[in-house]
PDB file of C-alpha atoms in Angstrom:
ATOM      1  CA  UNK A   1      84.748 119.001 102.161  1.00  0.00           C
ATOM      2  CA  UNK A   2      84.403 120.668 105.540  1.00  0.00           C
ATOM      3  CA  UNK A   3      85.634 119.115 108.769  1.00  0.00           C
ATOM      4  CA  UNK A   4      85.930 120.282 112.335  1.00  0.00           C
ATOM      5  CA  UNK A   5      89.061 122.259 113.112  1.00  0.00           C
ATOM      6  CA  UNK A   6      90.224 119.840 115.818  1.00  0.00           C
ATOM      7  CA  UNK A   7      89.969 116.885 113.415  1.00  0.00           C
ATOM      8  CA  UNK A   8      91.912 118.800 110.769  1.00  0.00           C
ATOM      9  CA  UNK A   9      94.626 119.611 113.330  1.00  0.00           C
ATOM     10  CA  UNK A  10      94.838 115.964 114.351  1.00  0.00           C
ATOM     11  CA  UNK A  11      95.312 114.997 110.689  1.00  0.00           C
ATOM     12  CA  UNK A  12      98.141 117.520 110.575  1.00  0.00           C
ATOM     13  CA  UNK A  13      99.864 115.607 113.362  1.00  0.00           C
ATOM     14  CA  UNK A  14      99.537 118.360 115.982  1.00  0.00           C
ATOM     15  CA  UNK A  15      98.030 116.172 118.705  1.00  0.00           C
ATOM     16  CA  UNK A  16      95.074 113.913 119.399  1.00  0.00           C
ATOM     17  CA  UNK A  17      91.647 115.322 118.562  1.00  0.00           C
ATOM     18  CA  UNK A  18      90.836 115.829 122.235  1.00  0.00           C
ATOM     19  CA  UNK A  19      94.128 117.605 122.888  1.00  0.00           C
ATOM     20  CA  UNK A  20      93.578 119.783 119.810  1.00  0.00           C
ATOM     21  CA  UNK A  21      90.298 120.957 121.331  1.00  0.00           C
ATOM     22  CA  UNK A  22      92.246 122.130 124.387  1.00  0.00           C
ATOM     23  CA  UNK A  23      94.784 123.903 122.145  1.00  0.00           C
ATOM     24  CA  UNK A  24      92.011 125.729 120.272  1.00  0.00           C
ATOM     25  CA  UNK A  25      90.591 127.053 123.542  1.00  0.00           C
ATOM     26  CA  UNK A  26      93.968 128.609 124.410  1.00  0.00           C
ATOM     27  CA  UNK A  27      93.798 130.860 121.341  1.00  0.00           C
ATOM     28  CA  UNK A  28      96.925 129.473 119.662  1.00  0.00           C
ATOM     29  CA  UNK A  29      95.141 128.660 116.400  1.00  0.00           C
ATOM     30  CA  UNK A  30      94.228 130.993 113.545  1.00  0.00           C
ATOM     31  CA  UNK A  31      92.008 130.315 110.537  1.00  0.00           C
ATOM     32  CA  UNK A  32      92.502 132.723 107.666  1.00  0.00           C
ATOM     33  CA  UNK A  33      94.206 135.153 110.013  1.00  0.00           C
ATOM     34  CA  UNK A  34      91.476 135.089 112.662  1.00  0.00           C
ATOM     35  CA  UNK A  35      92.209 133.734 116.138  1.00  0.00           C
ATOM     36  CA  UNK A  36      89.908 130.829 117.012  1.00  0.00           C
ATOM     37  CA  UNK A  37      89.360 130.255 120.732  1.00  0.00           C
ATOM     38  CA  UNK A  38      86.114 128.312 120.805  1.00  0.00           C
ATOM     39  CA  UNK A  39      84.971 124.988 119.402  1.00  0.00           C
ATOM     40  CA  UNK A  40      82.672 124.530 116.422  1.00  0.00           C
ATOM     41  CA  UNK A  41      84.740 126.005 113.597  1.00  0.00           C
ATOM     42  CA  UNK A  42      84.862 124.002 110.378  1.00  0.00           C
ATOM     43  CA  UNK A  43      87.570 124.263 107.735  1.00  0.00           C
ATOM     44  CA  UNK A  44      88.422 123.002 104.253  1.00  0.00           C
ATOM     45  CA  UNK A  45      91.749 122.463 102.517  1.00  0.00           C
ATOM     46  CA  UNK A  46      91.367 125.952 101.006  1.00  0.00           C
ATOM     47  CA  UNK A  47      91.515 127.577 104.451  1.00  0.00           C
ATOM     48  CA  UNK A  48      94.824 128.722 105.925  1.00  0.00           C
ATOM     49  CA  UNK A  49      95.172 127.176 109.370  1.00  0.00           C
ATOM     50  CA  UNK A  50      98.031 128.322 111.603  1.00  0.00           C
ATOM     51  CA  UNK A  51      99.235 126.921 114.898  1.00  0.00           C
ATOM     52  CA  UNK A  52     101.631 129.041 116.957  1.00  0.00           C
ATOM     53  CA  UNK A  53     102.232 131.246 113.925  1.00  0.00           C
ATOM     54  CA  UNK A  54     103.020 128.476 111.431  1.00  0.00           C
ATOM     55  CA  UNK A  55     100.730 127.106 108.744  1.00  0.00           C
ATOM     56  CA  UNK A  56      99.831 123.455 109.207  1.00  0.00           C
ATOM     57  CA  UNK A  57      98.845 120.941 106.549  1.00  0.00           C
ATOM     58  CA  UNK A  58      97.627 117.336 106.753  1.00  0.00           C
ATOM     59  CA  UNK A  59     100.399 114.765 106.854  1.00  0.00           C
ATOM     60  CA  UNK A  60     100.146 112.344 103.969  1.00  0.00           C
ATOM     61  CA  UNK A  61     102.455 109.696 105.404  1.00  0.00           C
ATOM     62  CA  UNK A  62     100.761 108.002 108.336  1.00  0.00           C
ATOM     63  CA  UNK A  63     103.040 106.239 110.799  1.00  0.00           C
ATOM     64  CA  UNK A  64     102.228 103.776 113.580  1.00  0.00           C
ATOM     65  CA  UNK A  65     104.955 103.047 116.101  1.00  0.00           C
ATOM     66  CA  UNK A  66     105.392 100.729 119.063  1.00  0.00           C
ATOM     67  CA  UNK A  67     107.896 101.932 121.672  1.00  0.00           C
ATOM     68  CA  UNK A  68     109.245 100.116 124.708  1.00  0.00           C
ATOM     69  CA  UNK A  69     109.359 103.186 126.936  1.00  0.00           C
ATOM     70  CA  UNK A  70     112.067 103.178 129.612  1.00  0.00           C
ATOM     71  CA  UNK A  71     111.505 104.444 133.130  1.00  0.00           C
ATOM     72  CA  UNK A  72     112.501 108.069 133.627  1.00  0.00           C
ATOM     73  CA  UNK A  73     111.033 109.250 130.326  1.00  0.00           C
ATOM     74  CA  UNK A  74     107.919 111.405 130.182  1.00  0.00           C
ATOM     75  CA  UNK A  75     105.038 110.482 127.869  1.00  0.00           C
ATOM     76  CA  UNK A  76     104.864 113.849 126.165  1.00  0.00           C
ATOM     77  CA  UNK A  77     106.199 115.523 123.040  1.00  0.00           C
ATOM     78  CA  UNK A  78     107.803 118.288 125.135  1.00  0.00           C
ATOM     79  CA  UNK A  79     108.356 119.045 128.798  1.00  0.00           C
ATOM     80  CA  UNK A  80     108.668 122.454 130.438  1.00  0.00           C
ATOM     81  CA  UNK A  81     110.891 120.976 133.159  1.00  0.00           C
ATOM     82  CA  UNK A  82     113.438 119.764 130.621  1.00  0.00           C
ATOM     83  CA  UNK A  83     112.929 116.076 131.339  1.00  0.00           C
ATOM     84  CA  UNK A  84     113.598 113.478 128.665  1.00  0.00           C
ATOM     85  CA  UNK A  85     110.518 112.824 126.522  1.00  0.00           C
ATOM     86  CA  UNK A  86     109.502 110.015 124.210  1.00  0.00           C
ATOM     87  CA  UNK A  87     110.476 112.153 121.206  1.00  0.00           C
ATOM     88  CA  UNK A  88     114.059 112.132 122.447  1.00  0.00           C
ATOM     89  CA  UNK A  89     113.885 108.398 121.692  1.00  0.00           C
ATOM     90  CA  UNK A  90     111.550 108.136 118.688  1.00  0.00           C
ATOM     91  CA  UNK A  91     113.223 109.876 115.758  1.00  0.00           C
ATOM     92  CA  UNK A  92     110.914 110.082 112.750  1.00  0.00           C
ATOM     93  CA  UNK A  93     110.250 112.853 110.250  1.00  0.00           C
ATOM     94  CA  UNK A  94     106.529 112.874 110.951  1.00  0.00           C
ATOM     95  CA  UNK A  95     105.069 114.689 113.946  1.00  0.00           C
ATOM     96  CA  UNK A  96     103.800 111.852 116.114  1.00  0.00           C
ATOM     97  CA  UNK A  97     102.061 111.832 119.476  1.00  0.00           C
ATOM     98  CA  UNK A  98     101.386 109.104 122.049  1.00  0.00           C
ATOM     99  CA  UNK A  99      98.178 107.093 122.282  1.00  0.00           C
ATOM    100  CA  UNK A 100      97.426 107.100 126.002  1.00  0.00           C
ATOM    101  CA  UNK A 101     100.078 107.409 128.667  1.00  0.00           C
ATOM    102  CA  UNK A 102     102.626 105.610 130.781  1.00  0.00           C
ATOM    103  CA  UNK A 103     103.747 107.483 133.859  1.00  0.00           C
ATOM    104  CA  UNK A 104     107.302 108.706 134.339  1.00  0.00           C
ATOM    105  CA  UNK A 105     108.295 105.780 136.584  1.00  0.00           C
ATOM    106  CA  UNK A 106     106.743 103.061 134.404  1.00  0.00           C
ATOM    107  CA  UNK A 107     108.080 101.267 131.348  1.00  0.00           C
ATOM    108  CA  UNK A 108     106.759  99.173 128.507  1.00  0.00           C
ATOM    109  CA  UNK A 109     104.469  99.281 125.502  1.00  0.00           C
ATOM    110  CA  UNK A 110     103.473 102.699 124.203  1.00  0.00           C
ATOM    111  CA  UNK A 111     101.929 103.455 120.818  1.00  0.00           C
ATOM    112  CA  UNK A 112     102.608 106.623 118.822  1.00  0.00           C
ATOM    113  CA  UNK A 113     100.990 107.880 115.617  1.00  0.00           C
ATOM    114  CA  UNK A 114     100.039 110.921 113.565  1.00  0.00           C
ATOM    115  CA  UNK A 115      96.682 109.355 112.669  1.00  0.00           C
ATOM    116  CA  UNK A 116      93.924 110.984 114.720  1.00  0.00           C
ATOM    117  CA  UNK A 117      91.329 108.398 113.718  1.00  0.00           C
ATOM    118  CA  UNK A 118      93.455 105.508 114.964  1.00  0.00           C
ATOM    119  CA  UNK A 119      94.067 107.419 118.194  1.00  0.00           C
ATOM    120  CA  UNK A 120      90.325 107.612 118.801  1.00  0.00           C
ATOM    121  CA  UNK A 121      89.864 103.928 117.923  1.00  0.00           C
ATOM    122  CA  UNK A 122      92.015 103.006 120.910  1.00  0.00           C
ATOM    123  CA  UNK A 123      91.399 105.785 123.417  1.00  0.00           C
ATOM    124  CA  UNK A 124      87.612 106.163 123.109  1.00  0.00           C
ATOM    125  CA  UNK A 125      85.743 105.133 126.302  1.00  0.00           C
ATOM    126  CA  UNK A 126      83.486 102.758 124.321  1.00  0.00           C
ATOM    127  CA  UNK A 127      86.548 100.680 123.408  1.00  0.00           C
ATOM    128  CA  UNK A 128      87.390  98.456 126.366  1.00  0.00           C
ATOM    129  CA  UNK A 129      90.796  97.110 125.431  1.00  0.00           C
ATOM    130  CA  UNK A 130      92.594  94.969 127.985  1.00  0.00           C
ATOM    131  CA  UNK A 131      95.985  96.331 128.968  1.00  0.00           C
ATOM    132  CA  UNK A 132      98.348  93.864 130.641  1.00  0.00           C
ATOM    133  CA  UNK A 133     101.112  94.848 133.079  1.00  0.00           C
ATOM    134  CA  UNK A 134     103.819  93.120 135.071  1.00  0.00           C
ATOM    135  CA  UNK A 135     104.272  94.712 138.497  1.00  0.00           C
ATOM    136  CA  UNK A 136     106.712  94.116 141.320  1.00  0.00           C
ATOM    137  CA  UNK A 137     105.039  94.972 144.610  1.00  0.00           C
ATOM    138  CA  UNK A 138     105.927  94.938 148.289  1.00  0.00           C
ATOM    139  CA  UNK A 139     104.470  92.123 150.363  1.00  0.00           C
ATOM    140  CA  UNK A 140     102.385  89.068 149.576  1.00  0.00           C
ATOM    141  CA  UNK A 141      98.873  89.313 148.154  1.00  0.00           C
ATOM    142  CA  UNK A 142      96.353  87.421 150.261  1.00  0.00           C
ATOM    143  CA  UNK A 143      93.312  85.701 148.813  1.00  0.00           C
ATOM    144  CA  UNK A 144      91.196  88.584 150.162  1.00  0.00           C
ATOM    145  CA  UNK A 145      93.494  91.145 148.504  1.00  0.00           C
ATOM    146  CA  UNK A 146      93.085  89.442 145.156  1.00  0.00           C
ATOM    147  CA  UNK A 147      89.308  89.163 145.486  1.00  0.00           C
ATOM    148  CA  UNK A 148      89.049  92.867 146.314  1.00  0.00           C
ATOM    149  CA  UNK A 149      91.346  93.730 143.412  1.00  0.00           C
ATOM    150  CA  UNK A 150      89.226  91.737 140.982  1.00  0.00           C
ATOM    151  CA  UNK A 151      85.929  93.240 142.180  1.00  0.00           C
ATOM    152  CA  UNK A 152      87.095  96.867 142.001  1.00  0.00           C
ATOM    153  CA  UNK A 153      88.808  99.188 144.457  1.00  0.00           C
ATOM    154  CA  UNK A 154      88.198 102.697 145.748  1.00  0.00           C
ATOM    155  CA  UNK A 155      91.309 104.639 144.747  1.00  0.00           C
ATOM    156  CA  UNK A 156      90.218 107.974 146.140  1.00  0.00           C
ATOM    157  CA  UNK A 157      86.832 109.102 144.910  1.00  0.00           C
ATOM    158  CA  UNK A 158      86.714 106.532 142.128  1.00  0.00           C
ATOM    159  CA  UNK A 159      85.887 102.823 142.199  1.00  0.00           C
ATOM    160  CA  UNK A 160      87.762 100.871 139.540  1.00  0.00           C
ATOM    161  CA  UNK A 161      86.122  98.406 137.202  1.00  0.00           C
ATOM    162  CA  UNK A 162      86.725  94.691 137.805  1.00  0.00           C
ATOM    163  CA  UNK A 163      90.312  93.738 136.989  1.00  0.00           C
ATOM    164  CA  UNK A 164      92.421  90.593 136.793  1.00  0.00           C
ATOM    165  CA  UNK A 165      95.468  89.731 138.862  1.00  0.00           C
ATOM    166  CA  UNK A 166      97.701  86.657 138.778  1.00  0.00           C
ATOM    167  CA  UNK A 167     100.651  85.838 141.028  1.00  0.00           C
ATOM    168  CA  UNK A 168     103.824  85.068 139.065  1.00  0.00           C
ATOM    169  CA  UNK A 169     106.232  84.748 141.991  1.00  0.00           C
ATOM    170  CA  UNK A 170     106.776  85.615 145.647  1.00  0.00           C
ATOM    171  CA  UNK A 171     110.415  86.103 146.640  1.00  0.00           C
ATOM    172  CA  UNK A 172     112.102  86.887 149.930  1.00  0.00           C
ATOM    173  CA  UNK A 173     114.518  89.782 149.383  1.00  0.00           C
ATOM    174  CA  UNK A 174     116.489  91.177 152.352  1.00  0.00           C
ATOM    175  CA  UNK A 175     113.941  89.861 154.865  1.00  0.00           C
ATOM    176  CA  UNK A 176     110.979  91.289 152.932  1.00  0.00           C
ATOM    177  CA  UNK A 177     108.694  89.631 150.432  1.00  0.00           C
ATOM    178  CA  UNK A 178     108.396  90.979 146.890  1.00  0.00           C
ATOM    179  CA  UNK A 179     105.500  89.776 144.751  1.00  0.00           C
ATOM    180  CA  UNK A 180     105.613  89.783 140.967  1.00  0.00           C
ATOM    181  CA  UNK A 181     102.089  89.912 139.577  1.00  0.00           C
ATOM    182  CA  UNK A 182     100.377  90.125 136.192  1.00  0.00           C
ATOM    183  CA  UNK A 183      97.600  92.712 136.199  1.00  0.00           C
ATOM    184  CA  UNK A 184      95.009  93.284 133.477  1.00  0.00           C
ATOM    185  CA  UNK A 185      92.780  96.363 133.319  1.00  0.00           C
ATOM    186  CA  UNK A 186      90.903  98.134 130.529  1.00  0.00           C
ATOM    187  CA  UNK A 187      90.628 101.537 132.194  1.00  0.00           C
ATOM    188  CA  UNK A 188      93.357 104.149 132.167  1.00  0.00           C
ATOM    189  CA  UNK A 189      92.994 106.409 135.186  1.00  0.00           C
ATOM    190  CA  UNK A 190      96.053 108.356 136.308  1.00  0.00           C
ATOM    191  CA  UNK A 191      98.538 105.998 138.006  1.00  0.00           C
ATOM    192  CA  UNK A 192      95.665 103.535 138.384  1.00  0.00           C
ATOM    193  CA  UNK A 193      97.577 100.316 139.061  1.00  0.00           C
ATOM    194  CA  UNK A 194      99.888 102.012 141.542  1.00  0.00           C
ATOM    195  CA  UNK A 195      96.882 103.434 143.360  1.00  0.00           C
ATOM    196  CA  UNK A 196      95.045 100.098 143.320  1.00  0.00           C
ATOM    197  CA  UNK A 197      98.000  98.243 144.802  1.00  0.00           C
ATOM    198  CA  UNK A 198      98.675 101.006 147.308  1.00  0.00           C
ATOM    199  CA  UNK A 199      95.079 100.790 148.566  1.00  0.00           C
ATOM    200  CA  UNK A 200      95.906  97.198 149.570  1.00  0.00           C
ATOM    201  CA  UNK A 201      99.224  98.258 151.172  1.00  0.00           C
ATOM    202  CA  UNK A 202     101.274  96.720 148.374  1.00  0.00           C
ATOM    203  CA  UNK A 203     103.374  99.580 147.062  1.00  0.00           C
ATOM    204  CA  UNK A 204     104.519  99.160 143.468  1.00  0.00           C
ATOM    205  CA  UNK A 205     108.284  98.934 143.027  1.00  0.00           C
ATOM    206  CA  UNK A 206     108.295  98.627 139.243  1.00  0.00           C
ATOM    207  CA  UNK A 207     105.610  98.540 136.586  1.00  0.00           C
ATOM    208  CA  UNK A 208     105.822  97.488 132.945  1.00  0.00           C
ATOM    209  CA  UNK A 209     103.053  97.356 130.323  1.00  0.00           C
ATOM    210  CA  UNK A 210     103.454  94.283 128.125  1.00  0.00           C
ATOM    211  CA  UNK A 211     100.365  94.338 125.919  1.00  0.00           C
ATOM    212  CA  UNK A 212      97.439  96.414 124.666  1.00  0.00           C
ATOM    213  CA  UNK A 213      94.761  94.085 123.366  1.00  0.00           C
ATOM    214  CA  UNK A 214      96.393  91.840 120.770  1.00  0.00           C
ATOM    215  CA  UNK A 215      99.454  94.112 120.481  1.00  0.00           C
ATOM    216  CA  UNK A 216     102.322  92.573 122.446  1.00  0.00           C
ATOM    217  CA  UNK A 217     105.668  94.065 123.422  1.00  0.00           C
ATOM    218  CA  UNK A 218     107.392  90.745 122.824  1.00  0.00           C
ATOM    219  CA  UNK A 219     111.170  90.951 122.540  1.00  0.00           C
ATOM    220  CA  UNK A 220     111.335  94.670 121.736  1.00  0.00           C
ATOM    221  CA  UNK A 221     114.182  95.979 123.874  1.00  0.00           C
ATOM    222  CA  UNK A 222     113.713  98.854 126.292  1.00  0.00           C
ATOM    223  CA  UNK A 223     114.343 102.190 124.608  1.00  0.00           C
ATOM    224  CA  UNK A 224     113.780 100.722 121.123  1.00  0.00           C
ATOM    225  CA  UNK A 225     110.849 101.186 118.755  1.00  0.00           C
ATOM    226  CA  UNK A 226     109.444  99.716 115.543  1.00  0.00           C
ATOM    227  CA  UNK A 227     106.600 100.251 113.102  1.00  0.00           C
ATOM    228  CA  UNK A 228     103.475  98.169 113.557  1.00  0.00           C
ATOM    229  CA  UNK A 229     103.073  95.202 111.241  1.00  0.00           C
ATOM    230  CA  UNK A 230     100.263  95.061 108.687  1.00  0.00           C
ATOM    231  CA  UNK A 231      98.420  92.599 110.914  1.00  0.00           C
ATOM    232  CA  UNK A 232      98.773  94.824 113.988  1.00  0.00           C
ATOM    233  CA  UNK A 233      97.614  97.874 112.062  1.00  0.00           C
ATOM    234  CA  UNK A 234      94.610  96.016 110.701  1.00  0.00           C
ATOM    235  CA  UNK A 235      93.727  94.978 114.245  1.00  0.00           C
ATOM    236  CA  UNK A 236      93.641  98.547 115.612  1.00  0.00           C
ATOM    237  CA  UNK A 237      91.756  99.821 112.552  1.00  0.00           C
ATOM    238  CA  UNK A 238      89.002  97.290 113.220  1.00  0.00           C
ATOM    239  CA  UNK A 239      88.532  98.184 116.894  1.00  0.00           C
TER     240      UNK A 239
END
């Protein structure tokens, strides 16, 4: 049975389907000895597909991992600057890649897999999954701030979708107020929550993702990871 090259590569655990499309365009992939640098190629299991000079084959053992990513770790499988990546933490035999991102300075729930179909279940724009964060921010959020946050904010050429925000605490620390808030969004623009809070003059001090839809970080310690339960896996398969 034929399938698109990028889907085949995703099944081999190279990267997400979208990322595999980018890789193909760089000319790093060969099919039966021929360099492929445009989209549209289809392959079967009889074809010899090579990535960076090595033959790749579909991974039979699918893995689904939840990581509590620490701050100071990059959400990538490798980094040209030599920074610590998530694969320095997650040690599995399979070649896994992250579903979505958490920026370098943020911590919390991150999913990893080698299943390209599951990746698309979660990351596809049609799937509006709520992602919940706990943020420590400078200052106190006024009623107007919260109303603006919930209606959508201009974060520089882009107006965010309506979001939710709830005050957990407001503490006076060294003559300055620090607010701890729970924020829920379903979008995933680059550094979106930091940019939303900054637009209201509430700079984010720390940011932690605690849930993605029904998947909750719970008591998983920072820097630790575990496989998803059968119930959690069923949930993301049905999205």
